[in-house]
Tab-separated table of C-alpha atoms and ligand atoms in Angstrom:
chain	number	residue	atom	x	y	z
A	126	MET	CA	108.914	111.343	120.757
A	127	SER	CA	111.243	108.623	119.377
A	128	ASP	CA	113.484	109.324	116.378
A	129	ILE	CA	111.395	106.848	114.436
A	130	ALA	CA	108.206	108.738	115.303
A	131	ILE	CA	109.818	112.009	114.168
A	132	HIS	CA	111.010	110.432	110.899
A	133	LEU	CA	107.568	108.911	110.295
A	134	ASP	CA	105.984	112.342	110.674
A	135	ALA	CA	108.445	113.793	108.174
A	136	VAL	CA	107.650	111.031	105.655
A	137	ARG	CA	103.916	111.542	106.132
A	138	GLN	CA	104.451	115.232	105.403
A	139	ARG	CA	106.415	114.430	102.246
A	140	ILE	CA	103.529	112.230	101.096
A	141	ALA	CA	100.980	114.934	101.912
A	142	GLN	CA	102.947	117.592	100.023
A	143	ALA	CA	103.500	115.400	96.982
A	144	ALA	CA	99.835	114.404	96.988
A	145	ALA	CA	98.822	118.061	97.155
A	146	ALA	CA	101.141	118.852	94.226
A	147	ALA	CA	99.485	116.054	92.272
A	148	SER	CA	95.968	117.112	93.325
A	149	ARG	CA	95.539	113.734	94.980
A	150	ASP	CA	94.026	112.757	98.320
A	151	PRO	CA	96.977	111.928	100.631
A	152	ALA	CA	94.898	109.048	102.004
A	153	SER	CA	95.145	107.415	98.553
A	154	VAL	CA	98.864	106.800	99.182
A	155	LYS	CA	99.580	104.063	101.684
A	156	LEU	CA	102.867	104.130	103.559
A	157	LEU	CA	104.724	100.845	103.860
A	158	ALA	CA	107.546	101.050	106.430
A	159	VAL	CA	110.425	98.880	105.196
A	160	SER	CA	111.983	97.446	108.345
A	161	LYS	CA	114.517	95.019	106.838
A	162	THR	CA	117.750	94.770	108.882
A	163	PHE	CA	116.111	96.639	111.792
A	164	PRO	CA	115.052	94.897	115.010
A	165	ALA	CA	111.534	94.161	116.193
A	166	SER	CA	111.932	96.958	118.748
A	167	ASP	CA	112.119	99.477	115.880
A	168	VAL	CA	108.976	98.014	114.308
A	169	ARG	CA	107.359	98.384	117.714
A	170	ALA	CA	108.415	102.048	117.926
A	171	ALA	CA	106.883	102.710	114.503
A	172	PHE	CA	103.750	100.817	115.541
A	173	ASP	CA	103.490	102.995	118.646
A	174	ALA	CA	103.691	106.022	116.324
A	175	GLY	CA	100.684	104.735	114.393
A	176	GLN	CA	102.339	102.779	111.565
A	177	ARG	CA	100.571	99.519	110.684
A	178	ALA	CA	102.026	98.205	107.385
A	179	PHE	CA	105.596	96.868	107.290
A	180	GLY	CA	107.757	95.528	104.470
A	181	GLU	CA	110.469	92.886	104.770
A	182	ASN	CA	112.952	91.399	102.267
A	183	TYR	CA	114.530	88.400	103.960
A	184	VAL	CA	112.307	85.469	104.876
A	185	GLN	CA	114.128	84.200	107.965
A	186	GLU	CA	114.667	87.643	109.447
A	187	ALA	CA	111.052	88.570	108.772
A	188	VAL	CA	109.552	85.451	110.316
A	189	ALA	CA	111.646	85.950	113.456
A	190	LYS	CA	110.259	89.500	113.752
A	191	ILE	CA	106.668	88.482	112.966
A	192	THR	CA	106.942	85.816	115.662
A	193	GLU	CA	108.504	88.178	118.193
A	194	LEU	CA	105.710	90.679	117.546
A	195	GLY	CA	103.066	87.945	117.578
A	196	ALA	CA	100.862	89.852	120.015
A	197	LEU	CA	100.400	92.532	117.317
A	198	ARG	CA	99.759	90.058	114.475
A	199	GLY	CA	96.108	91.042	114.087
A	200	GLU	CA	96.962	94.733	113.836
A	201	ILE	CA	100.058	94.670	111.626
A	202	GLU	CA	99.941	94.036	107.886
A	203	TRP	CA	103.149	92.281	106.751
A	204	HIS	CA	104.351	92.731	103.166
A	205	PHE	CA	107.054	90.599	101.554
A	206	ILE	CA	108.958	92.773	99.053
A	207	GLY	CA	112.244	90.910	98.447
A	208	PRO	CA	113.379	88.383	95.851
A	209	LEU	CA	111.511	85.117	96.417
A	210	GLN	CA	112.973	81.661	95.735
A	211	SER	CA	110.643	78.692	95.360
A	212	ASN	CA	111.982	76.946	98.483
A	213	LYS	CA	110.760	79.913	100.572
A	214	THR	CA	107.246	80.306	99.172
A	215	LYS	CA	105.585	78.121	101.823
A	216	VAL	CA	106.873	80.195	104.741
A	217	VAL	CA	105.885	83.398	102.947
A	218	ALA	CA	102.404	82.059	102.121
A	219	GLU	CA	101.964	81.168	105.796
A	220	HIS	CA	103.141	84.419	107.384
A	221	PHE	CA	102.502	87.374	105.082
A	222	ASP	CA	99.464	89.396	103.988
A	223	TRP	CA	101.028	90.713	100.779
A	224	VAL	CA	103.814	89.750	98.355
A	225	HIS	CA	105.005	92.537	96.011
A	226	SER	CA	107.771	90.654	94.242
A	227	VAL	CA	106.013	87.977	92.175
A	228	ASP	CA	107.581	87.794	88.723
A	229	ARG	CA	107.133	84.155	87.666
A	230	LEU	CA	104.084	81.912	87.330
A	231	LYS	CA	105.775	79.096	89.251
A	232	ILE	CA	106.210	81.297	92.320
A	233	ALA	CA	102.610	82.494	92.112
A	234	GLU	CA	101.296	78.927	91.781
A	235	ARG	CA	103.281	77.790	94.800
A	236	LEU	CA	102.080	80.742	96.897
A	237	SER	CA	98.488	79.946	95.952
A	238	ASP	CA	98.870	76.211	96.644
A	239	GLN	CA	100.629	76.842	99.954
A	240	ARG	CA	98.323	79.532	101.320
A	241	PRO	CA	96.859	77.945	104.475
A	242	GLU	CA	93.263	76.807	104.271
A	243	GLY	CA	90.900	79.329	105.832
A	244	ALA	CA	93.329	82.224	105.404
A	245	ALA	CA	92.265	85.246	103.368
A	246	ALA	CA	93.586	85.344	99.811
A	247	LEU	CA	97.210	86.448	99.655
A	248	ASN	CA	97.465	89.904	98.064
A	249	VAL	CA	100.112	89.995	95.358
A	250	CYS	CA	101.708	92.487	93.014
A	251	LEU	CA	103.470	91.590	89.809
A	252	GLN	CA	107.014	92.975	89.816
A	253	VAL	CA	107.894	94.521	86.462
A	254	ASN	CA	111.335	95.428	85.156
A	255	VAL	CA	110.609	98.946	83.909
A	256	SER	CA	114.167	100.213	83.811
A	257	GLY	CA	115.259	97.984	80.972
A	258	GLU	CA	118.607	97.546	82.702
A	259	ALA	CA	120.254	94.232	83.443
A	260	SER	CA	118.029	93.938	86.528
A	261	LYS	CA	117.515	90.346	87.556
A	262	SER	CA	114.058	90.831	89.035
A	263	GLY	CA	110.789	91.625	87.389
A	264	VAL	CA	108.907	90.402	84.363
A	265	GLU	CA	109.558	92.238	81.105
A	266	PRO	CA	106.793	94.787	80.402
A	267	ASP	CA	105.711	93.047	77.183
A	268	GLU	CA	105.241	89.749	79.047
A	269	ALA	CA	103.337	91.273	81.966
A	270	ALA	CA	99.807	91.030	80.576
A	271	VAL	CA	99.896	87.279	79.896
A	272	LEU	CA	101.413	86.583	83.316
A	273	ALA	CA	98.988	88.925	85.107
A	274	HIS	CA	95.961	87.129	83.651
A	275	LYS	CA	97.336	83.733	84.735
A	276	ILE	CA	98.089	84.955	88.259
A	277	ALA	CA	94.679	86.595	88.567
A	278	ALA	CA	93.097	83.186	87.949
A	279	LEU	CA	94.842	81.454	90.864
A	280	PRO	CA	92.378	80.590	93.648
A	281	SER	CA	94.207	81.663	96.807
A	282	LEU	CA	95.811	84.833	95.473
A	283	ARG	CA	94.356	88.246	94.813
A	284	LEU	CA	96.316	90.143	92.189
A	285	ARG	CA	96.272	93.781	93.349
A	286	GLY	CA	98.603	95.540	90.954
A	287	LEU	CA	102.164	96.223	89.851
A	288	MET	CA	105.441	96.887	91.625
A	289	ALA	CA	108.803	98.145	90.375
A	290	ILE	CA	112.242	99.018	91.693
A	291	PRO	CA	113.623	101.374	89.041
A	292	GLU	CA	117.305	102.152	88.683
A	293	PRO	CA	118.265	105.152	90.832
A	294	ALA	CA	118.042	108.452	88.970
A	295	ALA	CA	119.274	111.865	90.020
A	296	THR	CA	116.454	114.196	89.054
A	297	GLN	CA	112.752	114.026	89.670
A	298	GLY	CA	112.141	114.214	85.934
A	299	GLU	CA	114.272	111.130	85.334
A	300	GLN	CA	112.743	109.324	88.313
A	301	ARG	CA	109.278	109.827	86.850
A	302	VAL	CA	110.025	108.053	83.551
A	303	PRO	CA	109.943	104.406	84.754
A	304	HIS	CA	107.134	105.211	87.187
A	305	ALA	CA	105.049	106.586	84.333
A	306	ARG	CA	105.799	103.461	82.309
A	307	LEU	CA	104.518	101.227	85.135
A	308	ARG	CA	101.439	103.343	85.583
A	309	ALA	CA	100.652	103.123	81.861
A	310	LEU	CA	101.001	99.349	82.066
A	311	LEU	CA	98.608	99.256	85.034
A	312	ASP	CA	96.091	101.324	83.052
A	313	THR	CA	96.390	98.893	80.130
A	314	LEU	CA	95.778	95.869	82.343
A	315	ARG	CA	92.779	97.526	83.946
A	316	ALA	CA	91.343	98.447	80.560
A	317	ASP	CA	91.845	94.786	79.703
A	318	GLY	CA	89.500	93.749	82.519
A	319	LEU	CA	91.779	93.069	85.483
A	320	ASP	CA	90.519	94.524	88.765
A	321	LEU	CA	93.718	96.183	90.031
A	322	ASP	CA	94.082	98.976	92.588
A	323	THR	CA	97.778	99.033	93.523
A	324	LEU	CA	100.797	100.789	92.092
A	325	SER	CA	103.718	99.967	94.418
A	326	ILE	CA	106.465	102.451	93.586
A	327	GLY	CA	108.494	105.023	95.489
A	328	MET	CA	111.327	104.595	97.989
A	329	SER	CA	113.092	107.109	100.244
A	330	ALA	CA	114.853	108.835	97.338
A	331	ASP	CA	111.980	108.994	94.822
A	332	LEU	CA	108.820	109.144	96.916
A	333	GLU	CA	107.673	112.463	95.383
A	334	ALA	CA	108.188	111.300	91.795
A	335	ALA	CA	106.218	108.140	92.568
A	336	VAL	CA	103.289	110.000	94.140
A	337	LEU	CA	103.215	112.390	91.171
A	338	GLU	CA	102.920	109.354	88.860
A	339	GLY	CA	100.112	107.730	90.821
A	340	ALA	CA	101.749	105.520	93.470
A	341	THR	CA	99.158	104.012	95.797
A	342	MET	CA	101.794	102.401	98.023
A	343	VAL	CA	105.247	103.796	98.769
A	344	ARG	CA	107.898	101.568	100.364
A	345	ILE	CA	110.064	103.640	102.667
A	346	GLY	CA	112.974	102.308	104.719
A	347	THR	CA	115.936	104.648	105.173
A	348	ALA	CA	113.886	107.813	105.714
A	349	ILE	CA	112.102	106.123	108.648
A	350	PHE	CA	114.622	103.768	110.253
A	351	GLY	CA	117.947	105.287	109.119
A	352	ALA	CA	120.789	103.852	107.042
A	353	ARG	CA	120.996	100.073	106.911
A	354	ASP	CA	124.033	98.208	108.237
A	355	TYR	CA	124.384	94.955	106.304
A	356	SER	CA	127.467	93.855	108.226
A	357	LYS	CA	125.396	92.671	111.203
D	103	LIG	C1	114.886	98.194	100.834
D	103	LIG	C2	113.718	98.383	99.919
D	103	LIG	C3	112.924	99.545	99.976
D	103	LIG	C4	113.223	100.723	100.879
D	103	LIG	O1	114.270	101.488	100.342
D	103	LIG	P1	114.743	102.866	101.013
D	103	LIG	O2	115.562	103.494	99.945
D	103	LIG	O3	115.528	102.497	102.220
D	103	LIG	O4	113.528	103.650	101.340
D	103	LIG	C5	111.818	99.602	99.143
D	103	LIG	N1	111.499	98.607	98.302
D	103	LIG	C6	112.240	97.488	98.219
D	103	LIG	C7	111.839	96.415	97.270
D	103	LIG	C8	113.372	97.345	99.012
D	103	LIG	O5	114.112	96.239	98.888
């Protein structure tokens, strides 16, 4: 068994245990393997261990990997989770199945306009700044509803839910606070008529807190692929 296969098993067990603690079906939590900075061969090793959904942050790096793994394109679901500039929306609209990091109408409109004809609608999440820190990404919670309704109306997108990257916190209790805030916002939007099924929260350090607060998709990098080396 490869190291990646062993790590994947451990992460699946963490999800199962957290789901059990929350009285949730573990199958209601989807695992997104965040492969940024790691080579296509590592994605392949995770694929061979049964993983099918992968998250990437950097457009050029991601497209190189998607191309290299072209033979698996029909079986892998690619998720863009990084900051997205408007000059990169076309490439993202052409290559990805999901975008988690939409936080402006202009970006959403471009993704919708640039989604290739005949392709399925691009699944998107609205990124929300739930930590209230000086974070540069994410719409403010009190502006989320107006933006969500506008995005939901775009023809080539399917708004699936909300995503957040909270500030790191040391204890599970503290980790749960922003997650709970995002979940409450999702509930509000659903009560308001939006058909949303995705709460994208939880990384290697706060997976359990996220599952306890209702995460339907956890984005795990380090715990699967190891520490990232940004010097390369
Ligand atoms: C890198 C990244 C992750 C994975 O983080 P780990 O702590 O390595 O699990 C998840 N979500 C986003 C948006 C990321 O950029």
